[in-house]
Coordinates of C-alpha atoms in Angstrom, one line a residue:
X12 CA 85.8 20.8 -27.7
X13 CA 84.6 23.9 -26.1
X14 CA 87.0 27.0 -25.3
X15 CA 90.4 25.6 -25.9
X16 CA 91.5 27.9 -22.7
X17 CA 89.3 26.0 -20.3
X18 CA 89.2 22.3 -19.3
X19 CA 87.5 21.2 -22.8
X20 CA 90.7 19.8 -24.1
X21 CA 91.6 18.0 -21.0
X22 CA 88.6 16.1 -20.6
X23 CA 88.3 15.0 -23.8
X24 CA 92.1 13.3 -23.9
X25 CA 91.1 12.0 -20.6
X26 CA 88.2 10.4 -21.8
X27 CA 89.8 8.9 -25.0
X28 CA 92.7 7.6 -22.6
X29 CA 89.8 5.8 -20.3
X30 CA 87.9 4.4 -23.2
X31 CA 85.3 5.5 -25.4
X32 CA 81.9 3.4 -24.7
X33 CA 81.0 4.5 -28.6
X34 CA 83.0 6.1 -31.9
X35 CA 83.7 10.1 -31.3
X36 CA 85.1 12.3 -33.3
X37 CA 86.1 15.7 -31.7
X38 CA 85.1 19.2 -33.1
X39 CA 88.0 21.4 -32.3
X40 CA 91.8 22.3 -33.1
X41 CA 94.1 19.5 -33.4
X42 CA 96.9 21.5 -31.9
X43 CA 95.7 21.7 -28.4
X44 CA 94.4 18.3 -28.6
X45 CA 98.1 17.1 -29.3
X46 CA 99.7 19.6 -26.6
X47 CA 97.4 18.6 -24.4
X48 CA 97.5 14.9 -24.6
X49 CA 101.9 15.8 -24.2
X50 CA 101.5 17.7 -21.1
X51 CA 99.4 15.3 -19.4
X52 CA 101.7 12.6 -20.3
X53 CA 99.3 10.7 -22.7
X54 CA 101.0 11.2 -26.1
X55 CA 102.3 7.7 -25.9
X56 CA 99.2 6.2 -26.4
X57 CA 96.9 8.6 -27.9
X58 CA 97.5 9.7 -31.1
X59 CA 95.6 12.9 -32.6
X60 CA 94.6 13.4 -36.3
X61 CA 92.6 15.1 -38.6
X62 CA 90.0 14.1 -40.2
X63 CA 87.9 15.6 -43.5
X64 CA 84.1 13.8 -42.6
X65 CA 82.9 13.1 -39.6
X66 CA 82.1 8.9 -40.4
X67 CA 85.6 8.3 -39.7
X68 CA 85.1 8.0 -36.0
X69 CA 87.8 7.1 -33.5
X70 CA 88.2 5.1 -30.5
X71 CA 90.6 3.8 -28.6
X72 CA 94.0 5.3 -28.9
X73 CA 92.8 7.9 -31.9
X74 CA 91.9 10.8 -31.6
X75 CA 89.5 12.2 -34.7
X76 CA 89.5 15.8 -34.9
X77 CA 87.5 18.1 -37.4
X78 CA 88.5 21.8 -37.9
X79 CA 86.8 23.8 -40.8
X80 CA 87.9 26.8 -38.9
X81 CA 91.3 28.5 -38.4
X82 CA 94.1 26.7 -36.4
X83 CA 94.9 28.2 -32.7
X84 CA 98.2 30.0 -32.0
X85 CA 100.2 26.9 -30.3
X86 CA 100.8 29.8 -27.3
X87 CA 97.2 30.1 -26.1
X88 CA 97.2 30.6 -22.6
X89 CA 95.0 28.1 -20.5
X90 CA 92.4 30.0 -17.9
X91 CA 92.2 33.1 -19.8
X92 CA 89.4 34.7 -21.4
X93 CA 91.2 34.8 -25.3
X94 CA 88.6 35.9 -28.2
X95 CA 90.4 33.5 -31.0
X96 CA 89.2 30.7 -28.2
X97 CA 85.8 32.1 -27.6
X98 CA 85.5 32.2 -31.4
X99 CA 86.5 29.2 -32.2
X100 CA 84.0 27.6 -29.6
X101 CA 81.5 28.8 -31.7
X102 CA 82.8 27.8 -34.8
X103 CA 83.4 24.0 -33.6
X104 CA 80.0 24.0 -32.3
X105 CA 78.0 25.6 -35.2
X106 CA 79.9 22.7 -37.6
X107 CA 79.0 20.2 -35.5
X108 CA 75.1 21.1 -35.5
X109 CA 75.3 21.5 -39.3
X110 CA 76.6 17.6 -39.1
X111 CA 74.1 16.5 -36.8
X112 CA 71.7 18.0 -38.7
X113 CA 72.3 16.5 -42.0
X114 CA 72.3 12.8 -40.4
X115 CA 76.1 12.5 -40.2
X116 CA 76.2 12.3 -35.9
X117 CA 74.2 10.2 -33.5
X118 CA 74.2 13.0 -30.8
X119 CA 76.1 15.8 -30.0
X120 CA 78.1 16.2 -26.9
X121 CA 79.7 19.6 -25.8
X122 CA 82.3 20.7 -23.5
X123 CA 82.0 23.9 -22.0
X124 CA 82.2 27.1 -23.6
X125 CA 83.4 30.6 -21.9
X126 CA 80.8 33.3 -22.7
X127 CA 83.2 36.6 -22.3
X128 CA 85.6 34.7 -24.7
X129 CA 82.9 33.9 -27.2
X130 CA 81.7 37.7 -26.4
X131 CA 84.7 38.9 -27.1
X132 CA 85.3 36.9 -30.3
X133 CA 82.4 39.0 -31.2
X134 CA 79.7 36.5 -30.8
X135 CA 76.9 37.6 -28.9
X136 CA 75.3 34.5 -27.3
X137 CA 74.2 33.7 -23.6
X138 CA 75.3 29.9 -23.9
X139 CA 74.9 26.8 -25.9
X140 CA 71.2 26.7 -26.0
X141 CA 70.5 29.6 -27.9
X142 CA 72.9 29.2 -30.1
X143 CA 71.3 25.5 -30.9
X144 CA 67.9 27.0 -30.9
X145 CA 68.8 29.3 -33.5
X146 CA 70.7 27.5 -35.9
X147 CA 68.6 24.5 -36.1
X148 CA 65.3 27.0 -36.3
X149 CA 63.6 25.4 -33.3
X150 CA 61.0 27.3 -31.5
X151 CA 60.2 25.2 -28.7
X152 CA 63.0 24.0 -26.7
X153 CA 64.2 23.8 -23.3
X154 CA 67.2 22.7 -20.7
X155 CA 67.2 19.8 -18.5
X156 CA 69.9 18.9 -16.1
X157 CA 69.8 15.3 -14.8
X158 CA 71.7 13.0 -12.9
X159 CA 71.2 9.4 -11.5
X160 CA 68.7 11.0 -8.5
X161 CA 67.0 13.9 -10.4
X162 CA 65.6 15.6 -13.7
X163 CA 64.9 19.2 -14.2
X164 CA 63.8 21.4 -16.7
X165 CA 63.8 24.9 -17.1
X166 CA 60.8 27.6 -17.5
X167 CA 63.3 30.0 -18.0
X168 CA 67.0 29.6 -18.9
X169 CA 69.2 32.2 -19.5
X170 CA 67.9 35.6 -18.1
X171 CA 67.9 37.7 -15.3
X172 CA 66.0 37.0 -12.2
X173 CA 64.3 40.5 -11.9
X174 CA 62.9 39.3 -15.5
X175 CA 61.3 36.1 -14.7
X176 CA 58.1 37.2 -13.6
X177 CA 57.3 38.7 -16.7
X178 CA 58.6 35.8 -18.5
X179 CA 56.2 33.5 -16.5
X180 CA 53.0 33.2 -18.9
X181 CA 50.5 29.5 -19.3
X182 CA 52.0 29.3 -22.8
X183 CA 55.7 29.0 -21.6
X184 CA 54.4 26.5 -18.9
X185 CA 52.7 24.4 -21.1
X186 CA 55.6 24.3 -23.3
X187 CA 58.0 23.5 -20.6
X188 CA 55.5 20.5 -19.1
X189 CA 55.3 19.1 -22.7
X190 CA 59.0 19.3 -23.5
X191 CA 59.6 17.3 -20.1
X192 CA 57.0 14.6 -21.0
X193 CA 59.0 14.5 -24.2
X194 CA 62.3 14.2 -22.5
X195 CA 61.1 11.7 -19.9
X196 CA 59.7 9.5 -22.9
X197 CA 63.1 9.7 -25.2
X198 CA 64.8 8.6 -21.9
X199 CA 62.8 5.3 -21.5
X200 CA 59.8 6.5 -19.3
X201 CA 56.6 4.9 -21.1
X202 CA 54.6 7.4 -18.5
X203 CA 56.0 10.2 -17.1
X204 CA 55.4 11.5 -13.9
X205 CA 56.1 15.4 -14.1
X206 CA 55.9 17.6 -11.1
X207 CA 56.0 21.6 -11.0
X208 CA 57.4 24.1 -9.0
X209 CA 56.0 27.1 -8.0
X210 CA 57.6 30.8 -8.7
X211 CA 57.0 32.1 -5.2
X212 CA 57.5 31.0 -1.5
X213 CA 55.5 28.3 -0.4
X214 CA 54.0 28.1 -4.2
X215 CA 52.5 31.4 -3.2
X216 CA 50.5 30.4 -0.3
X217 CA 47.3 31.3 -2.0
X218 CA 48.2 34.6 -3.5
X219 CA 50.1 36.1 -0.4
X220 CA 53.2 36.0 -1.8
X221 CA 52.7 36.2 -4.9
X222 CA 50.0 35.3 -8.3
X223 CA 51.9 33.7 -10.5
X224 CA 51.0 30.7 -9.4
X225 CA 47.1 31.0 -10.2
X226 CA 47.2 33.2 -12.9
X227 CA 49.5 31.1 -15.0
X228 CA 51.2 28.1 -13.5
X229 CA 47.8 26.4 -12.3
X230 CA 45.6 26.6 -15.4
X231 CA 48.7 25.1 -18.0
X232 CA 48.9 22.1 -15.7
X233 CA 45.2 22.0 -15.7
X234 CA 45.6 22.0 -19.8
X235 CA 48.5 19.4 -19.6
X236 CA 46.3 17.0 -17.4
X237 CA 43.5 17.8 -19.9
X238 CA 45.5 16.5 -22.5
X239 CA 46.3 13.2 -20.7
X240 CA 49.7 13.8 -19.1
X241 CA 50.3 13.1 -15.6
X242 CA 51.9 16.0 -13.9
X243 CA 50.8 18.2 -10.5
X244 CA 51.8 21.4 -8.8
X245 CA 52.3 24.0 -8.2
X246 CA 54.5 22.7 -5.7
X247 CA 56.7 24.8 -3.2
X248 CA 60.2 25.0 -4.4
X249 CA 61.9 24.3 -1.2
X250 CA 60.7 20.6 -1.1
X251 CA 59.9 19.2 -4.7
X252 CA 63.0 18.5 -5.4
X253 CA 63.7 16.2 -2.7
X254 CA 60.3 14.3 -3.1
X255 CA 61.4 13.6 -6.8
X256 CA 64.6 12.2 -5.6
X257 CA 63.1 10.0 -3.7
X258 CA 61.0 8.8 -6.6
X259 CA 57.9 10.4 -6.4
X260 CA 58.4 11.8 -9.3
X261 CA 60.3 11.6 -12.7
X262 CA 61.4 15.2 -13.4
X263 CA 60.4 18.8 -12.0
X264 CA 59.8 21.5 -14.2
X265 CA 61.6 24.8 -12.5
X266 CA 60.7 28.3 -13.1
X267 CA 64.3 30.0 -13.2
X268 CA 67.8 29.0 -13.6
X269 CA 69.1 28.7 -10.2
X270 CA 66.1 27.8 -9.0
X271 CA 66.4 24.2 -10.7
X272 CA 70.4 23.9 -11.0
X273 CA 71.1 24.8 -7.5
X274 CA 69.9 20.9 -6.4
X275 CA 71.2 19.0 -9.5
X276 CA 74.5 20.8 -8.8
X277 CA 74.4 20.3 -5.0
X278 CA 74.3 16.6 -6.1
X279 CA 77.6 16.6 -7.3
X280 CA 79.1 17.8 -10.7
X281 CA 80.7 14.7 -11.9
X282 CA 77.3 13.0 -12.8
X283 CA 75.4 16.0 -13.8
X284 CA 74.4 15.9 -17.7
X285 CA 72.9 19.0 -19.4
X286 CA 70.0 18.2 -22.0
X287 CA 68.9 20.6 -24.9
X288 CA 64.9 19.2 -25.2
X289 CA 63.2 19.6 -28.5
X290 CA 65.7 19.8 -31.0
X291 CA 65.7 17.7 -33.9
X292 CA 68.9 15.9 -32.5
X293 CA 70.3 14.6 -29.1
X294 CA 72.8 17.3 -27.6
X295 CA 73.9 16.7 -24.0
X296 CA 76.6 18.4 -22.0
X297 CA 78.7 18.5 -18.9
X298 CA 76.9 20.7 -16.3
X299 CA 79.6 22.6 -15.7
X300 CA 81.5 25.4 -16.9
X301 CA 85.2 26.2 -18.3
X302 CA 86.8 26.3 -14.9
X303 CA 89.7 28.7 -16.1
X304 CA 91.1 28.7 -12.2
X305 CA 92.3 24.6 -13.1
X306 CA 92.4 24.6 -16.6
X307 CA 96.0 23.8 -18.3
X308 CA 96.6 22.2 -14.2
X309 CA 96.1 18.4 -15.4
X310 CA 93.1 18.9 -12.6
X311 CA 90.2 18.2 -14.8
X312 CA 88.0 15.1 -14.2
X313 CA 86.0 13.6 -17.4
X314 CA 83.0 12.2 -15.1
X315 CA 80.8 14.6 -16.4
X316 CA 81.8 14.5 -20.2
X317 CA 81.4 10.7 -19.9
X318 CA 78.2 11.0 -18.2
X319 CA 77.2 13.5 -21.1
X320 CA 77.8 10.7 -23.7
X321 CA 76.0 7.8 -21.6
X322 CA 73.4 10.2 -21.3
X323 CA 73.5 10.9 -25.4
X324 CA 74.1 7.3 -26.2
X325 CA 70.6 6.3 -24.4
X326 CA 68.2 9.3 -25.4
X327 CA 66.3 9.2 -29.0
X328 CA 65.1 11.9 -31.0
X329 CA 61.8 10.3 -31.3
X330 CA 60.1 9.3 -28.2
X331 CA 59.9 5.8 -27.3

Protein backbone atom coordinates (compact mmCIF):
# COMPACT_ATOMS: atom_id res chain seq x y z
CA UNK A 1 0.00 0.00 0.00
CA UNK A 2 2.71 2.40 0.47
CA UNK A 3 2.44 5.51 3.02
CA UNK A 4 -1.16 5.59 3.89
CA UNK A 5 -0.73 9.64 3.86
CA UNK A 6 0.08 9.70 0.22
CA UNK A 7 -1.90 8.54 -2.95
CA UNK A 8 -1.16 4.59 -2.09
CA UNK A 9 -4.64 4.03 -0.84
CA UNK A 10 -6.37 5.87 -3.60
CA UNK A 11 -4.89 4.08 -6.30
CA UNK A 12 -5.28 0.93 -5.21
CA UNK A 13 -9.36 1.40 -4.58
CA UNK A 14 -9.29 2.87 -7.89
CA UNK A 15 -7.74 0.01 -9.47
CA UNK A 16 -10.02 -2.61 -7.72
CA UNK A 17 -13.10 -0.44 -8.82
CA UNK A 18 -11.58 -0.60 -12.67
CA UNK A 19 -10.91 -4.26 -12.58
CA UNK A 20 -8.11 -6.39 -11.58
CA UNK A 21 -6.44 -8.09 -14.80
CA UNK A 22 -5.12 -10.83 -12.01
CA UNK A 23 -6.02 -11.87 -8.07
CA UNK A 24 -4.34 -9.11 -5.54
CA UNK A 25 -4.30 -8.97 -2.24
CA UNK A 26 -3.17 -5.62 -0.58
CA UNK A 27 -0.41 -5.25 2.16
CA UNK A 28 -1.63 -2.41 4.22
CA UNK A 29 -4.25 -1.23 6.98
CA UNK A 30 -7.74 -2.06 6.31
CA UNK A 31 -8.89 1.18 7.86
CA UNK A 32 -7.71 3.53 5.23
CA UNK A 33 -8.61 1.12 2.61
CA UNK A 34 -12.29 1.33 3.85
CA UNK A 35 -12.21 5.26 4.40
CA UNK A 36 -10.84 5.62 1.48
CA UNK A 37 -13.01 3.64 -0.79
CA UNK A 38 -16.10 6.00 1.40
CA UNK A 39 -14.66 9.18 0.53
CA UNK A 40 -14.24 8.53 -3.00
CA UNK A 41 -17.71 7.29 -3.22
CA UNK A 42 -16.78 3.54 -3.95
CA UNK A 43 -17.97 1.81 -0.75
CA UNK A 44 -20.99 0.60 -2.56
CA UNK A 45 -19.26 -1.66 -4.56
CA UNK A 46 -16.09 -2.48 -3.03
CA UNK A 47 -15.95 -4.12 -0.10
CA UNK A 48 -12.64 -4.34 2.21
CA UNK A 49 -11.63 -7.30 4.41
CA UNK A 50 -9.01 -8.90 6.12
CA UNK A 51 -7.40 -11.61 5.31
CA UNK A 52 -4.89 -14.12 7.56
CA UNK A 53 -2.70 -15.74 4.19
CA UNK A 54 -2.10 -14.28 1.34
CA UNK A 55 -3.81 -17.34 -1.17
CA UNK A 56 -7.01 -15.84 -0.54
CA UNK A 57 -6.72 -13.25 -3.28
CA UNK A 58 -9.42 -10.93 -4.36
CA UNK A 59 -10.82 -9.46 -7.31
CA UNK A 60 -13.52 -7.73 -8.33
CA UNK A 61 -15.51 -6.02 -5.83
CA UNK A 62 -13.11 -7.39 -2.71
CA UNK A 63 -10.71 -5.96 -1.41
CA UNK A 64 -8.00 -8.56 0.48
CA UNK A 65 -6.00 -6.82 2.95
CA UNK A 66 -3.04 -8.31 5.14
CA UNK A 67 -1.81 -6.34 8.24
CA UNK A 68 0.62 -8.22 10.66
CA UNK A 69 1.41 -4.75 11.86
CA UNK A 70 -0.50 -2.26 14.08
CA UNK A 71 -3.75 -0.61 12.84
CA UNK A 72 -3.50 3.29 11.86
CA UNK A 73 -5.30 5.95 13.94
CA UNK A 74 -8.62 6.42 11.74
CA UNK A 75 -7.50 10.47 11.95
CA UNK A 76 -4.26 10.19 9.83
CA UNK A 77 -3.95 13.16 7.99
CA UNK A 78 -3.48 12.69 4.08
CA UNK A 79 -0.30 14.81 2.55
CA UNK A 80 1.61 14.77 5.69
CA UNK A 81 4.76 13.42 6.55
CA UNK A 82 3.31 11.06 9.85
CA UNK A 83 6.05 8.53 11.28
CA UNK A 84 3.16 5.70 12.25
CA UNK A 85 2.67 6.04 8.22
CA UNK A 86 6.28 5.92 7.24
CA UNK A 87 6.51 3.03 9.61
CA UNK A 88 4.02 1.13 8.63
CA UNK A 89 5.17 1.43 4.86
CA UNK A 90 7.91 -0.48 5.86
CA UNK A 91 6.25 -2.92 7.74
CA UNK A 92 3.69 -3.71 4.78
CA UNK A 93 6.51 -3.95 2.48
CA UNK A 94 9.00 -6.15 4.58
CA UNK A 95 5.73 -8.83 5.03
CA UNK A 96 5.17 -8.83 1.68
CA UNK A 97 8.88 -9.76 0.63
CA UNK A 98 8.91 -12.39 3.29
CA UNK A 99 5.64 -13.79 1.27
CA UNK A 100 7.13 -13.50 -1.98
CA UNK A 101 10.00 -15.00 -0.83
CA UNK A 102 8.61 -18.14 0.55
CA UNK A 103 6.50 -18.82 -2.90
CA UNK A 104 3.27 -17.49 -1.54
CA UNK A 105 3.05 -14.20 -4.41
CA UNK A 106 3.62 -14.22 -8.10
CA UNK A 107 5.17 -10.61 -8.01
CA UNK A 108 5.15 -7.83 -5.87
CA UNK A 109 3.83 -4.50 -6.78
CA UNK A 110 4.42 -1.34 -4.57
CA UNK A 111 2.82 1.96 -4.19
CA UNK A 112 4.94 4.69 -3.20
CA UNK A 113 6.56 5.20 -0.03
CA UNK A 114 7.45 8.70 1.67
CA UNK A 115 11.16 8.57 2.74
CA UNK A 116 10.97 11.50 5.68
CA UNK A 117 7.91 9.54 7.01
CA UNK A 118 9.70 6.20 6.96
CA UNK A 119 12.81 8.30 8.39
CA UNK A 120 10.96 9.56 10.89
CA UNK A 121 9.32 6.25 11.90
CA UNK A 122 12.87 5.51 12.61
CA UNK A 123 13.75 3.53 9.50
CA UNK A 124 16.74 4.60 7.87
CA UNK A 125 16.37 3.63 4.22
CA UNK A 126 16.84 5.74 0.83
CA UNK A 127 13.82 3.88 -0.99
CA UNK A 128 12.41 0.62 -1.85
CA UNK A 129 15.45 -0.87 -3.44
CA UNK A 130 17.58 -1.04 -0.66
CA UNK A 131 15.30 -2.12 1.45
CA UNK A 132 14.59 -5.29 -1.11
CA UNK A 133 18.20 -5.66 -1.54
CA UNK A 134 18.74 -6.26 1.93
CA UNK A 135 16.17 -8.27 3.13
CA UNK A 136 16.23 -10.76 0.36
CA UNK A 137 20.30 -10.84 0.74
CA UNK A 138 20.88 -10.00 -2.93
CA UNK A 139 24.11 -8.44 -3.88
CA UNK A 140 23.63 -7.66 -7.38
CA UNK A 141 20.69 -5.84 -8.25
CA UNK A 142 19.65 -2.83 -9.98
CA UNK A 143 16.53 -0.25 -11.07
CA UNK A 144 14.98 -0.04 -14.35
CA UNK A 145 12.26 2.26 -15.38
CA UNK A 146 10.37 1.32 -18.53
CA UNK A 147 7.53 2.33 -20.44
CA UNK A 148 5.94 1.33 -23.79
CA UNK A 149 8.89 3.63 -25.75
CA UNK A 150 11.96 3.05 -23.42
CA UNK A 151 14.03 0.89 -20.79
CA UNK A 152 16.60 2.09 -18.46
CA UNK A 153 18.71 0.87 -15.94
CA UNK A 154 20.65 2.36 -13.40
CA UNK A 155 24.61 2.45 -12.68
CA UNK A 156 23.89 4.18 -9.79
CA UNK A 157 20.55 4.59 -7.79
CA UNK A 158 20.26 6.29 -4.85
CA UNK A 159 23.25 8.69 -4.08
CA UNK A 160 24.40 11.96 -4.45
CA UNK A 161 25.60 13.29 -7.69
CA UNK A 162 28.99 14.68 -6.37
CA UNK A 163 29.44 10.86 -5.47
CA UNK A 164 28.97 9.17 -8.75
CA UNK A 165 32.30 9.45 -10.09
CA UNK A 166 33.70 7.52 -7.43
CA UNK A 167 31.09 5.08 -7.62
CA UNK A 168 31.77 4.58 -11.49
CA UNK A 169 34.19 1.45 -11.46
CA UNK A 170 34.23 -1.66 -14.65
CA UNK A 171 32.82 -3.96 -11.92
CA UNK A 172 29.62 -1.86 -11.37
CA UNK A 173 29.29 -1.58 -15.18
CA UNK A 174 29.55 -4.98 -15.83
CA UNK A 175 27.08 -5.71 -13.31
CA UNK A 176 24.65 -3.11 -14.57
CA UNK A 177 25.10 -4.42 -18.46
CA UNK A 178 24.43 -8.01 -17.20
CA UNK A 179 21.39 -7.19 -14.99
CA UNK A 180 19.86 -5.39 -18.21
CA UNK A 181 20.50 -8.47 -20.46
CA UNK A 182 18.79 -10.26 -17.65
CA UNK A 183 15.82 -7.85 -17.57
CA UNK A 184 15.48 -7.55 -21.32
CA UNK A 185 15.41 -11.60 -21.45
CA UNK A 186 12.60 -12.00 -18.44
CA UNK A 187 10.66 -9.37 -20.47
CA UNK A 188 10.50 -11.59 -23.69
CA UNK A 189 13.65 -10.32 -25.61
CA UNK A 190 15.47 -13.65 -26.87
CA UNK A 191 18.52 -11.10 -27.74
CA UNK A 192 18.92 -8.01 -26.19
CA UNK A 193 20.22 -5.10 -27.63
CA UNK A 194 21.76 -3.00 -24.71
CA UNK A 195 23.24 0.39 -25.21
CA UNK A 196 25.40 2.60 -22.69
CA UNK A 197 25.66 5.97 -21.72
CA UNK A 198 28.44 7.79 -21.03
CA UNK A 199 29.21 9.70 -17.51
CA UNK A 200 30.42 12.88 -19.12
CA UNK A 201 29.51 15.37 -21.96
CA UNK A 202 29.64 14.11 -25.30
CA UNK A 203 30.73 10.49 -23.67
CA UNK A 204 33.88 12.48 -22.76
CA UNK A 205 34.98 13.45 -26.08
CA UNK A 206 38.09 11.45 -25.81
CA UNK A 207 39.21 12.31 -22.37
CA UNK A 208 38.52 16.25 -22.53
CA UNK A 209 35.81 16.21 -20.36
CA UNK A 210 36.33 13.65 -18.52
CA UNK A 211 38.04 9.61 -18.05
CA UNK A 212 35.54 7.81 -16.96
CA UNK A 213 34.59 6.74 -19.88
CA UNK A 214 38.05 4.85 -20.86
CA UNK A 215 39.13 4.03 -17.71
CA UNK A 216 36.05 2.06 -16.75
CA UNK A 217 32.95 2.29 -19.01
CA UNK A 218 34.81 1.11 -22.22
CA UNK A 219 36.75 -1.97 -21.04
CA UNK A 220 33.27 -3.60 -19.08
CA UNK A 221 31.49 -3.36 -22.48
CA UNK A 222 34.52 -4.73 -24.01
CA UNK A 223 34.07 -7.74 -21.25
CA UNK A 224 30.26 -7.96 -21.89
CA UNK A 225 30.70 -8.24 -25.78
CA UNK A 226 33.47 -10.85 -24.83
CA UNK A 227 31.10 -12.74 -23.14
CA UNK A 228 28.62 -12.83 -26.14
CA UNK A 229 26.13 -10.02 -25.28
CA UNK A 230 25.25 -7.42 -27.73
CA UNK A 231 25.66 -4.05 -26.23
CA UNK A 232 27.81 -0.70 -27.38
CA UNK A 233 28.81 2.65 -26.01
CA UNK A 234 29.79 4.70 -24.53
CA UNK A 235 27.32 6.70 -26.00
CA UNK A 236 26.69 10.54 -25.25
CA UNK A 237 23.88 10.99 -22.90
CA UNK A 238 22.15 13.70 -24.60
CA UNK A 239 21.01 11.46 -27.62
CA UNK A 240 20.85 7.64 -26.56
CA UNK A 241 17.90 7.79 -25.30
CA UNK A 242 16.08 9.04 -28.19
CA UNK A 243 17.88 6.47 -30.57
CA UNK A 244 16.52 3.69 -28.24
CA UNK A 245 13.01 4.99 -28.56
CA UNK A 246 13.08 4.79 -31.80
CA UNK A 247 14.15 1.15 -31.71
CA UNK A 248 17.63 1.03 -32.05
CA UNK A 249 17.91 -0.29 -29.09
CA UNK A 250 16.17 -2.37 -26.23
CA UNK A 251 17.29 -0.63 -23.09
CA UNK A 252 20.10 1.94 -21.98
CA UNK A 253 22.13 1.42 -19.17
CA UNK A 254 22.52 5.09 -17.31
CA UNK A 255 25.22 6.13 -15.04
CA UNK A 256 23.15 8.19 -12.36
CA UNK A 257 19.65 8.68 -11.27
CA UNK A 258 18.49 11.62 -13.06
CA UNK A 259 20.48 11.01 -15.70
CA UNK A 260 18.20 7.89 -16.81
CA UNK A 261 14.66 8.98 -15.07
CA UNK A 262 14.65 12.45 -16.43
CA UNK A 263 13.54 10.83 -20.13
CA UNK A 264 11.34 7.96 -18.87
CA UNK A 265 9.56 10.54 -16.73
CA UNK A 266 9.41 13.21 -19.55
CA UNK A 267 7.44 10.42 -21.30
CA UNK A 268 4.74 10.63 -19.07
CA UNK A 269 4.09 9.18 -15.51
CA UNK A 270 1.03 7.24 -16.17
CA UNK A 271 2.90 4.42 -18.02
CA UNK A 272 6.12 4.53 -16.30
CA UNK A 273 6.87 1.09 -14.32
CA UNK A 274 9.77 0.88 -11.83
CA UNK A 275 11.70 -2.60 -12.01
CA UNK A 276 13.96 -3.99 -9.07
CA UNK A 277 16.46 -6.43 -11.52
CA UNK A 278 18.08 -9.42 -9.83
CA UNK A 279 16.03 -10.34 -7.13
CA UNK A 280 14.84 -13.67 -6.56
CA UNK A 281 11.21 -12.42 -7.31
CA UNK A 282 9.39 -9.91 -9.67
CA UNK A 283 8.83 -6.42 -7.80
CA UNK A 284 7.58 -3.57 -10.03
CA UNK A 285 6.37 -0.18 -9.03
CA UNK A 286 4.70 3.02 -10.05
CA UNK A 287 7.40 5.59 -11.04
CA UNK A 288 6.22 8.04 -9.08
CA UNK A 289 6.23 9.29 -5.65
CA UNK A 290 3.62 9.91 -2.68
CA UNK A 291 2.40 13.15 -4.12
CA UNK A 292 1.27 14.54 -0.59
CA UNK A 293 0.16 18.03 -2.41
CA UNK A 294 -3.16 15.68 -4.03
CA UNK A 295 -3.20 12.97 -1.73
CA UNK A 296 -6.71 12.55 0.34
CA UNK A 297 -8.02 15.13 -3.04
CA UNK A 298 -9.76 12.02 -4.88
CA UNK A 299 -6.95 13.36 -7.65
CA UNK A 300 -4.96 10.21 -7.99
CA UNK A 301 -4.88 8.27 -11.30
CA UNK A 302 -4.11 4.33 -11.11
CA UNK A 303 -2.35 4.30 -14.75
CA UNK A 304 0.82 3.77 -13.26
CA UNK A 305 -0.14 1.10 -10.55
CA UNK A 306 -1.92 -0.76 -13.33
CA UNK A 307 0.89 -0.43 -15.57
CA UNK A 308 3.08 -1.79 -12.51
CA UNK A 309 1.06 -5.01 -12.48
CA UNK A 310 0.89 -5.57 -16.38
CA UNK A 311 4.43 -4.99 -16.13
CA UNK A 312 4.70 -7.78 -13.05
CA UNK A 313 2.16 -10.06 -14.68
CA UNK A 314 4.52 -10.47 -17.87
CA UNK A 315 8.15 -10.51 -16.38
CA UNK A 316 9.67 -14.05 -14.95
CA UNK A 317 12.11 -14.66 -12.44
CA UNK A 318 13.97 -16.92 -14.72
CA UNK A 319 14.83 -15.65 -18.01
CA UNK A 320 13.10 -16.82 -20.96
Amino acid sequence: MGDAAGVGPELIARLFAQGLPHPAVVYGDAGILARTCQSLGLDTRLQVITLDQPGQGSTGDIIGVLNRWQALPADLAPGRVDARAGRGAYEYLCHAIDDAQAGLLRALVTAPLHKGAMHAGGIDFPGHTEILALRTGTVDYAMMLANDELRVLLVTIHIALADVPAAINQAAEARAIRLAHLACRQSGIAQPRIAVAGLNPHAGEGGVFGNEEALHIAPAIAQARAQGLDVSGPWPGDTIFMRARQGEFDIVVAQYHDQGLIPVKYLGLEEGVNVTVGLPFVRTSVDHGTAFDIAGQGLADPASLRAAMKAALNMTTTPI
